[in-house]
mmCIF file of C-alpha atoms (C1' of nucleotides) in Angstrom:
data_model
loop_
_atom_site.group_PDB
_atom_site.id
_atom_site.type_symbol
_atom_site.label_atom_id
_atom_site.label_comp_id
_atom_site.label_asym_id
_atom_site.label_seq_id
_atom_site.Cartn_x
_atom_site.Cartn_y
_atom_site.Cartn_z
ATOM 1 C CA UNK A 30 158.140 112.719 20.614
ATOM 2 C CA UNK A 31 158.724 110.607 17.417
ATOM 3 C CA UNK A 32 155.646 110.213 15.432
ATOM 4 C CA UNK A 33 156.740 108.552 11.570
ATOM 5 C CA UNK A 34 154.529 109.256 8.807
ATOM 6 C CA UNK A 35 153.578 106.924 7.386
ATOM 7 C CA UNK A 36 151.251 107.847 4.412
ATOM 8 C CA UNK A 37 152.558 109.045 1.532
ATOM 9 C CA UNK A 38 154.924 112.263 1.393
ATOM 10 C CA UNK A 39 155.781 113.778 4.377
ATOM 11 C CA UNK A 40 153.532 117.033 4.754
ATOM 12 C CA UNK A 41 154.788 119.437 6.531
ATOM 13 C CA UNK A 42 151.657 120.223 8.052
ATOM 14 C CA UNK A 43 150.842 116.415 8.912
ATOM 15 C CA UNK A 44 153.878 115.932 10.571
ATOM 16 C CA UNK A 45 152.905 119.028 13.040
ATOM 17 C CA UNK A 46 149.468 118.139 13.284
ATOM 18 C CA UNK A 47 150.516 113.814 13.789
ATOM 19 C CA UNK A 48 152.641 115.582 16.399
ATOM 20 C CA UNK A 49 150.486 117.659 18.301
ATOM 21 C CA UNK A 50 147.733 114.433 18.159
ATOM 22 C CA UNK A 51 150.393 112.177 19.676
ATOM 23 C CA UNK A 52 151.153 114.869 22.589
ATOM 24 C CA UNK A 53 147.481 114.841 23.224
ATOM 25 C CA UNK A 54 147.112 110.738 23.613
ATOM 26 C CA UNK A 55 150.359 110.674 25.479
ATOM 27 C CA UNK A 56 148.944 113.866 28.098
ATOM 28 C CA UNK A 57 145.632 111.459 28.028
ATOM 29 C CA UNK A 58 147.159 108.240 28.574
ATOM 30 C CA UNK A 59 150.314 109.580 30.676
ATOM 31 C CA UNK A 60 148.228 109.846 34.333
ATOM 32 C CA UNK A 61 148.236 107.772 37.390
ATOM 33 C CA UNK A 62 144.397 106.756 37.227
ATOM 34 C CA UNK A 63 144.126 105.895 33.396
ATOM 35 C CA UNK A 64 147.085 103.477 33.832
ATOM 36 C CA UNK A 65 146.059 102.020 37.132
ATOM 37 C CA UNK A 66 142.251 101.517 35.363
ATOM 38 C CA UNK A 67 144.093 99.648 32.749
ATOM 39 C CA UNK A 68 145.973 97.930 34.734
ATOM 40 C CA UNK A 69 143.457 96.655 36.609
ATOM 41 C CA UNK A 70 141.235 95.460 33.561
ATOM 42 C CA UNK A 71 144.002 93.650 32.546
ATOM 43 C CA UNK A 72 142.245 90.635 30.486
ATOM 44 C CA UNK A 73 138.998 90.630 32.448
ATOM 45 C CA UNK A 74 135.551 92.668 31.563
ATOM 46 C CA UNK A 75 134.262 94.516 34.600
ATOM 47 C CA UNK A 76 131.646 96.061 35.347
ATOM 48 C CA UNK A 77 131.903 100.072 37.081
ATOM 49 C CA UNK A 78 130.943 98.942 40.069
ATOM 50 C CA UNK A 79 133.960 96.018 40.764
ATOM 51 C CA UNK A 80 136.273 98.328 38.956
ATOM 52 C CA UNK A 81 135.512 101.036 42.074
ATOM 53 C CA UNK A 82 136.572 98.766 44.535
ATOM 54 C CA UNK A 83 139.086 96.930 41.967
ATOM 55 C CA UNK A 84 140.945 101.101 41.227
ATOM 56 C CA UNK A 85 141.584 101.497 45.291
ATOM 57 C CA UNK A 86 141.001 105.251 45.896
ATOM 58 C CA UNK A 87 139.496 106.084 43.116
ATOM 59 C CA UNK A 88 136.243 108.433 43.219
ATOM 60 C CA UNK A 89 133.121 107.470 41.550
ATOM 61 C CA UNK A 90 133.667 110.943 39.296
ATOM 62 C CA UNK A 91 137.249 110.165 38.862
ATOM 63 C CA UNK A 92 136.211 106.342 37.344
ATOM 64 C CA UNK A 93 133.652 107.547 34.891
ATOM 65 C CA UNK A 94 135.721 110.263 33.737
ATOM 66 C CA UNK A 95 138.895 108.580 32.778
ATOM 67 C CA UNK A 96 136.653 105.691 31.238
ATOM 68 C CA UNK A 97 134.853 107.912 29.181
ATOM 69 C CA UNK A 98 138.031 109.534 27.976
ATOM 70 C CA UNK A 99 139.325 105.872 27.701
ATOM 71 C CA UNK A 100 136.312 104.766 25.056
ATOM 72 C CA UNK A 101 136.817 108.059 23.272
ATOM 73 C CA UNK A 102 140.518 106.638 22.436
ATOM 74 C CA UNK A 103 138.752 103.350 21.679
ATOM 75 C CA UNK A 104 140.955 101.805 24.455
ATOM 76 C CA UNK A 105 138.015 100.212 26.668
ATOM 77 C CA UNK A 106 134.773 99.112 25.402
ATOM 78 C CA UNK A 107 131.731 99.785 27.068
ATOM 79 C CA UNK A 108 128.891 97.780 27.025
ATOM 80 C CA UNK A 109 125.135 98.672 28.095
ATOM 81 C CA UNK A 110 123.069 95.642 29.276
ATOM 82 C CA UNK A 111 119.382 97.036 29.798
ATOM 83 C CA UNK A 112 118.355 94.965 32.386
ATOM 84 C CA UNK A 113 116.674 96.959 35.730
ATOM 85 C CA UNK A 114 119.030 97.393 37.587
ATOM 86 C CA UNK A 115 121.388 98.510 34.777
ATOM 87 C CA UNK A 116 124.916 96.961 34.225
ATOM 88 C CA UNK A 117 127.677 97.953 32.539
ATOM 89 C CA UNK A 118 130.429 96.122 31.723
ATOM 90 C CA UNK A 119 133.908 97.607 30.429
ATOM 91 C CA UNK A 120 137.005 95.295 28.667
ATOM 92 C CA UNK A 121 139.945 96.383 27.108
ATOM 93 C CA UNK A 122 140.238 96.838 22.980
ATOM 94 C CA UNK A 123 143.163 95.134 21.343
ATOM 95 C CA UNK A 124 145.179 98.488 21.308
ATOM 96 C CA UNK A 125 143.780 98.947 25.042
ATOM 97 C CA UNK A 126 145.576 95.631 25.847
ATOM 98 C CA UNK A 127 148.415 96.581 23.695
ATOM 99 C CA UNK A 128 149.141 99.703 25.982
ATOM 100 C CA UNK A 129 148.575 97.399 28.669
ATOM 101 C CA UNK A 130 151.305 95.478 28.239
ATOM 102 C CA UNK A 131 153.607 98.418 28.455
ATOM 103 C CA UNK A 132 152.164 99.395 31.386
ATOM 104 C CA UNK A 133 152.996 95.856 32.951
ATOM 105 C CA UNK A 134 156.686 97.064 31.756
ATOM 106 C CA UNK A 135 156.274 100.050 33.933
ATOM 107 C CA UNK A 136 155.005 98.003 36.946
ATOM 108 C CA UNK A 137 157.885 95.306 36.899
ATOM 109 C CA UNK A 138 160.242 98.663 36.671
ATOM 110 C CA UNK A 139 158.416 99.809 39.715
ATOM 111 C CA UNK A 140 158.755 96.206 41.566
ATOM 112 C CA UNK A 141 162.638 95.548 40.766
ATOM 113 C CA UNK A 142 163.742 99.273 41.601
ATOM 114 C CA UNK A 143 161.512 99.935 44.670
ATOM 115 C CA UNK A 144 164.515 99.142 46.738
ATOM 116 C CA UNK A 145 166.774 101.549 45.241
ATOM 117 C CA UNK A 146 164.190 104.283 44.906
ATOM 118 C CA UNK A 147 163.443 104.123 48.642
ATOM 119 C CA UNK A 148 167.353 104.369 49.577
ATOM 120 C CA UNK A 149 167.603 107.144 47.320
ATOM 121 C CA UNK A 150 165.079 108.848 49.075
ATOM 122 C CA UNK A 151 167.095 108.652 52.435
ATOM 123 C CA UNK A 152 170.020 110.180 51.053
ATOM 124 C CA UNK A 153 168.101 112.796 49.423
ATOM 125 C CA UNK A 154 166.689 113.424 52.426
ATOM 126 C CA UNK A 155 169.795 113.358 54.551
ATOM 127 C CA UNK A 156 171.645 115.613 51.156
ATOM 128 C CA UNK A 157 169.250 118.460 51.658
ATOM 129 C CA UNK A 158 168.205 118.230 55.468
ATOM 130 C CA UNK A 159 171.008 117.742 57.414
ATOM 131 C CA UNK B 74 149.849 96.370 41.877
ATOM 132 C CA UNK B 75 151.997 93.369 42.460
ATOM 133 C CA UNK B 76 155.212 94.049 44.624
ATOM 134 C CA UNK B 77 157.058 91.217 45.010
ATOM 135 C CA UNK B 78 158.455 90.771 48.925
ATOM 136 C CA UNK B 79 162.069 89.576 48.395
ATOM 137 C CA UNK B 80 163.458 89.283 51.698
ATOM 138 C CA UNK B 81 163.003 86.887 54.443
ATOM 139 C CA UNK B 82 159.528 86.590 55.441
ATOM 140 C CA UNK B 83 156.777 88.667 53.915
ATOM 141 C CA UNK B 84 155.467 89.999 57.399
ATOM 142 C CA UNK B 85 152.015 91.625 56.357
ATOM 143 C CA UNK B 86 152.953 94.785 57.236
ATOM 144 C CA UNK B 87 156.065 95.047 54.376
ATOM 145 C CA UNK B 88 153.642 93.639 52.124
ATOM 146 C CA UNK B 89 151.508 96.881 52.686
ATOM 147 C CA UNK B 90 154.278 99.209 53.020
ATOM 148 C CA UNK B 91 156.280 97.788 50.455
ATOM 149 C CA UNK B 92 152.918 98.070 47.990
ATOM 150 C CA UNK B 93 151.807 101.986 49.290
ATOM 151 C CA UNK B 94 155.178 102.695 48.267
ATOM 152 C CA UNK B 95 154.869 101.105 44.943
ATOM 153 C CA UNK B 96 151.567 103.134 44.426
ATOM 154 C CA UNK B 97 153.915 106.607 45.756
ATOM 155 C CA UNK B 98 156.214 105.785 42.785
ATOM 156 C CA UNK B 99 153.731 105.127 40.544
ATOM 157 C CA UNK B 100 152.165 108.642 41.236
ATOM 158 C CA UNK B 101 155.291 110.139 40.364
ATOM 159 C CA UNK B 102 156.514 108.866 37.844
ATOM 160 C CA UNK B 103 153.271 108.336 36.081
ATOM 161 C CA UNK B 104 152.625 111.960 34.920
ATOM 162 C CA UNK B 105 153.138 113.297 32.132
ATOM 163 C CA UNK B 106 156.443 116.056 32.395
ATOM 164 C CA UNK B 107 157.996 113.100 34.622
ATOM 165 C CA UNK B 108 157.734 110.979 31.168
ATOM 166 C CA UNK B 109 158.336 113.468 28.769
ATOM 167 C CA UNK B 110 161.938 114.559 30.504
ATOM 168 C CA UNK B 111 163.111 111.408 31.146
ATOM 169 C CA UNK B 112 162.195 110.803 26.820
ATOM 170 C CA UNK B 113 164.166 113.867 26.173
ATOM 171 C CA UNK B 114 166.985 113.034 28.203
ATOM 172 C CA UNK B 115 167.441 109.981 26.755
ATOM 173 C CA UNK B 116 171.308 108.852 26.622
ATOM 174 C CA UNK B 117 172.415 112.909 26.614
ATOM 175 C CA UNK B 118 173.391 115.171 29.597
ATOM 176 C CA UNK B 119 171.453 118.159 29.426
ATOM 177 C CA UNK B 120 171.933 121.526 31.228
ATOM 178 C CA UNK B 121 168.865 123.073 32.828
ATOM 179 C CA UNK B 122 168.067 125.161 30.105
ATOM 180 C CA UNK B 123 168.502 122.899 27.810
ATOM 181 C CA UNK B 124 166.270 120.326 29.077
ATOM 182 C CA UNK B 125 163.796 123.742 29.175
ATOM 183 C CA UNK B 126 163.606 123.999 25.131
ATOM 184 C CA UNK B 127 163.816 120.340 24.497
ATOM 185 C CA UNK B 128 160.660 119.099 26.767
ATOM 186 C CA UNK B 129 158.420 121.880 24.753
ATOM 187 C CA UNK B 130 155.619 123.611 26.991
ATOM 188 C CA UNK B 131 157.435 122.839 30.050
ATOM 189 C CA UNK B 132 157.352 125.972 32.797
ATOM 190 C CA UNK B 133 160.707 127.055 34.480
ATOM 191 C CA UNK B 134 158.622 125.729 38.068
ATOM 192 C CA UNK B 135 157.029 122.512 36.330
ATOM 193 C CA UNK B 136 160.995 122.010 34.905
ATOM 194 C CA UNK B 137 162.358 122.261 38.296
ATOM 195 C CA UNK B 138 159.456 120.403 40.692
ATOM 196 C CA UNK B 139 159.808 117.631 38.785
ATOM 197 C CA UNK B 140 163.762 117.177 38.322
ATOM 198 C CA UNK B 141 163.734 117.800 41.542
ATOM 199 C CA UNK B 142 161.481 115.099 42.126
ATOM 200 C CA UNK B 143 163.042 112.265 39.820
ATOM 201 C CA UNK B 144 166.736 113.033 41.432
ATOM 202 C CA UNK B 145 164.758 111.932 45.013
ATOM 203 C CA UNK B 146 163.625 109.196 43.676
ATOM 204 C CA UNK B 147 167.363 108.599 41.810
ATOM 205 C CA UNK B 148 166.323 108.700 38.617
ATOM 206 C CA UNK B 149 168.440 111.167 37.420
ATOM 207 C CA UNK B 150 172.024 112.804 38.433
ATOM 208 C CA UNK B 151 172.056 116.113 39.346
ATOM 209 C CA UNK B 152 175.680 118.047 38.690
ATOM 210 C CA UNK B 153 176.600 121.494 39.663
ATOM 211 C CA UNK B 154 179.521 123.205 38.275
ATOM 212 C CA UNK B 155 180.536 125.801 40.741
ATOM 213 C CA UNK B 156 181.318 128.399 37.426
ATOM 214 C CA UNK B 157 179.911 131.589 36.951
ATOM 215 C CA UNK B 158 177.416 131.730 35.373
ATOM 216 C CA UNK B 159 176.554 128.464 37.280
ATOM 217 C CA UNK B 160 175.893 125.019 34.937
ATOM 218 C CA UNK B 161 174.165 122.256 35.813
ATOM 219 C CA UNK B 162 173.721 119.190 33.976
ATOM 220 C CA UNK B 163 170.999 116.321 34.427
ATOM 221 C CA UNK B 164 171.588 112.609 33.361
ATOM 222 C CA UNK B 165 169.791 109.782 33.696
ATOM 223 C CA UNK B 166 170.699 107.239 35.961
ATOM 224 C CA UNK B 167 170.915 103.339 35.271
ATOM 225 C CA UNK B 168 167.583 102.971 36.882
ATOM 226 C CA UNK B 169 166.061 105.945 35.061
ATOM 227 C CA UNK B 170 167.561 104.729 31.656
ATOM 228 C CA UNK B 171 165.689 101.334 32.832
ATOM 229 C CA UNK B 172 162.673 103.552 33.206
ATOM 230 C CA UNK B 173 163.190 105.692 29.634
ATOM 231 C CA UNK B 174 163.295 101.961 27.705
ATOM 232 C CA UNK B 175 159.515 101.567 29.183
ATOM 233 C CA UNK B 176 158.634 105.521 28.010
ATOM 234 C CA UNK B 177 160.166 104.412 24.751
ATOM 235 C CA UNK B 178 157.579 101.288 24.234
ATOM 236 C CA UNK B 179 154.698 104.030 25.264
ATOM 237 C CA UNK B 180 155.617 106.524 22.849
ATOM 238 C CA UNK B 181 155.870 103.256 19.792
ATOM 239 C CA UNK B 182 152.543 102.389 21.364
ATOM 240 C CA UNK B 183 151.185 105.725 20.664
ATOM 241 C CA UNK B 184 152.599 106.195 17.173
ATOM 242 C CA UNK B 185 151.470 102.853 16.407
ATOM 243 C CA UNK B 186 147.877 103.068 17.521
ATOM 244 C CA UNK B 187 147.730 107.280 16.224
ATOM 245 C CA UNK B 188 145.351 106.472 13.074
ATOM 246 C CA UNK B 189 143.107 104.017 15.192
ATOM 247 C CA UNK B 190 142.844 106.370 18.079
ATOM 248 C CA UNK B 191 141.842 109.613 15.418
ATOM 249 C CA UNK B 192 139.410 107.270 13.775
ATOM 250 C CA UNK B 193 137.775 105.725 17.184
ATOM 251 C CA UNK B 194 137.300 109.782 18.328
ATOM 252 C CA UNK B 195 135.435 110.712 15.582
ATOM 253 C CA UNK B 196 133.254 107.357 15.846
ATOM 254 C CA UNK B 197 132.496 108.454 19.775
ATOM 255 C CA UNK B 198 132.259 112.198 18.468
ATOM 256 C CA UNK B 199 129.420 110.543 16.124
ATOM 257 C CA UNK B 200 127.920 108.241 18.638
ATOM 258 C CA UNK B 201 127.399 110.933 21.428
ATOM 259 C CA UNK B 202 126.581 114.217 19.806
ATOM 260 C CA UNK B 203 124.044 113.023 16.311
ATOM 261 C "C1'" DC C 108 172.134 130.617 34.502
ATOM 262 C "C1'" DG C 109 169.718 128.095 37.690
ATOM 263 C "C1'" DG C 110 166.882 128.145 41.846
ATOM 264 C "C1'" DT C 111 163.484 129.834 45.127
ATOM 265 C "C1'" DA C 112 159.511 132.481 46.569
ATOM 266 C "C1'" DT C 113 155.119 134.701 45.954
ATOM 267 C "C1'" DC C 114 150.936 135.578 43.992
ATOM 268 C "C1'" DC C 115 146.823 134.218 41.693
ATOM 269 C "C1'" DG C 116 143.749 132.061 38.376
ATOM 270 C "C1'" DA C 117 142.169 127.618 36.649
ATOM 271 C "C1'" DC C 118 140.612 123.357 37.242
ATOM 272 C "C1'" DA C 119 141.114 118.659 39.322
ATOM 273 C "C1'" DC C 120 138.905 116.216 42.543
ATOM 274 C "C1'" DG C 121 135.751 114.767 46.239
ATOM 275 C "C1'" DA C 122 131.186 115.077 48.351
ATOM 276 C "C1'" DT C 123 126.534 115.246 47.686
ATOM 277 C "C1'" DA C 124 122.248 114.949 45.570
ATOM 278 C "C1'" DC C 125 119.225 113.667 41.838
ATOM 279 C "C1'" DT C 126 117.695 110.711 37.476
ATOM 280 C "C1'" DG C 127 116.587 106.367 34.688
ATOM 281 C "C1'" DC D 184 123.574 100.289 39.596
ATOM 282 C "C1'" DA D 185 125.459 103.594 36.579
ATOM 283 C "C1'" DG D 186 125.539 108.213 35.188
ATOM 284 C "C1'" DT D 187 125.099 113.356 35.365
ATOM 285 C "C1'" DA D 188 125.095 117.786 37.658
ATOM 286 C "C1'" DT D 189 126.389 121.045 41.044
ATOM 287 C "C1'" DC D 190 129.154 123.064 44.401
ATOM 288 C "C1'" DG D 191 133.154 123.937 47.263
ATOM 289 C "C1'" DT D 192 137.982 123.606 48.083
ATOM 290 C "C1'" DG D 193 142.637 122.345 47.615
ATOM 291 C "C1'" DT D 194 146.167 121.751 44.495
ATOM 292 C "C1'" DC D 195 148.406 122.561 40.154
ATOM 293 C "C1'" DG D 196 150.736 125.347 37.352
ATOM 294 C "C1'" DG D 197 151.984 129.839 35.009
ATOM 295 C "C1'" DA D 198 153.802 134.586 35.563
ATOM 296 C "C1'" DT D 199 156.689 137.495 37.874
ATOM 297 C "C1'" DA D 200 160.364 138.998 40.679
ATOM 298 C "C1'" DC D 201 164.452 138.475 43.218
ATOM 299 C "C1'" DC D 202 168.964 135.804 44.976
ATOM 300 C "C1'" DG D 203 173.379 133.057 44.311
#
DNA sequence: CGGTATCCGACACGATACTG
DNA sequence: CAGTATCGTGTCGGATACCG
């Protein structure tokens, strides 16, 4: 992975460590249910609960895990309204929506080649199981 | 996610094939190693162990499962040289390439967005654990 | 060299139950 | 309603060994 520096001269040491960090956000960010929560945000705020039915199949644990991780990165915000019973409503940050928009990328990819992929699939299948 | 019905009459029941397929695609292609070989193979053909020092970390199984994987879905070519020792080389196919050019806006994103991303962890490291 | 198979530990994930 | 904790299991993924 390419990660420029940026700052000032080129440390050795920055450059592995500016490395290592972008492996880590890439291993974070890089998994079905953290794209398919951001997805699903899109523009909007949610709160947990519509996002549960909004994420279809995701587990209660599953949710609260990936949007904790998510606000750790700073790309969801989270905010507490302490009324009884509690709500909690979640929108993406600017570089939230920024990733966002790649991930729109990778869903028009998925729409225009589904197609294709499928076929593929046959003559795999037919290739190796004959 | 939004998958598009293209031909003739979008019968329900494409609609919701057509989209648990999309979500089948998604699965595999959103994971991390699935991203990370299709960065390193880039424009190149790579032999097996090639492709094994380039995507750093990667296991010999992990390497394997998931080339095997992206060749079902025909994302990348698969070529055997019937030599001794045996060579195979991986490339990406048009529809894979299309796939790499969305990887490619991820990994900018994450560059991009590296400083914000450090800084917003500490904040949350601050926030939870006074 | 590249692929497959086997074993086994780690942990991802779901189900459930309990708090504020 | 949202979150945390606990427990059980199935899957992931690494290590190893063996074939073509």
């Amino acid at each position: 992975m390419v990660t420029q520096q940026l700052s000032g001269l080129p440390d050795e040491a920055n450059l592995r460590r500016a490395d290592s960090l972008a492996r880590e956000i890439f291993s974070d960010v890089a998994n079905k249910w953290a794209l398919l929560i951001i997805e699903s945000l899109g523009e909007r705020t949610l709160r947990f609960s519509e996002l549960r039915t909004e994420v279809e199949g995701i587990s209660h644990k599953m949710l609260t895990q990936n949007l904790r991780m998510l606000e750790r990165n700073g790309l969801v915000e989270r905010e507490v309204h302490p009324t009884v019973p509690p709500r909690v409503d979640y929108t993406l940050t600017p570089p939230g929506r920024a990733l966002r928009e790649t991930v729109d990328v990778m869903c028009d990819w998925t729409a225009r080649h589904l197609a294709h992929i499928e076929e593929s699939r046959v003559r795999f299948a037919e290739r190796t199981a004959p």
